[in-house]
Amino acid sequence: MSHSHSALGAPGAIRPAGRQSRRSSPLTHALSWVLRLVTAAGLAVDAYMHLKVAADYDVIPGTISGGDLFRAESAAAIAVALLVLVRPGRVAYLLAFLVAASALGAVMLYTNVDVGTLGPLPDLYEPVWFTEKTVSAIAEAVAAGAAAVGFVFEVLRRRGT
């Protein structure tokens, strides 16, 4: 003889449309952690590389030195990496994407185009690739990609799909 349960959490209960269980599958949980770790690691490597070379860019004149820009980018990358690890979600992944993609965009722009000074920003044109720059660009691309996937993952997870 089978028993029917009417409570929402009871075995065999039918959930109202739009209501999803808050428990995630082990695969979803693992994917969430992989995206968090890859995004945060990419941002951490980016931050480290920018801090490592920041003093070399202090000599580039401008209202804001190149070194100051690199330190600010590092601080943003560290803060957002921590946010992604501690409080992952759409906002965290969006911020991670913006930090990583803007840094990647800047390195690609200033490697390929001499835009000169832009207001208070110094001329950072440097048409050469070296280890720190290359590692930073790769880390930024990885972080931006993982953050984009993380954002979509969070959107889909919240919709219950």
Short mmCIF file of C-alpha atoms in Angstrom, two decimals, residues 4-5 9 21-22 38 40 58 60 87-88 104 118 123 136 142 144:
data_model
loop_
_atom_site.label_atom_id
_atom_site.label_comp_id
_atom_site.label_asym_id
_atom_site.label_seq_id
_atom_site.Cartn_x
_atom_site.Cartn_y
_atom_site.Cartn_z
CA SER A 4 0.62 9.89 -0.55
CA HIS A 5 2.32 12.84 1.14
CA GLY A 9 9.28 18.36 1.00
CA SER A 21 14.91 22.41 -4.89
CA ARG A 22 17.72 24.47 -3.36
CA VAL A 38 39.61 28.96 -12.32
CA ALA A 40 39.91 33.39 -9.04
CA ASP A 58 56.34 54.21 -12.24
CA ILE A 60 56.05 56.47 -17.23
CA ARG A 87 30.16 34.94 -2.60
CA PRO A 88 29.84 33.54 -6.12
CA LEU A 104 43.17 41.92 -21.50
CA LEU A 118 44.48 59.69 -22.66
CA ASP A 123 51.12 56.44 -22.75
CA SER A 136 49.19 38.07 -17.48
CA VAL A 142 41.26 32.39 -18.79
CA ALA A 144 37.38 36.30 -18.46
#
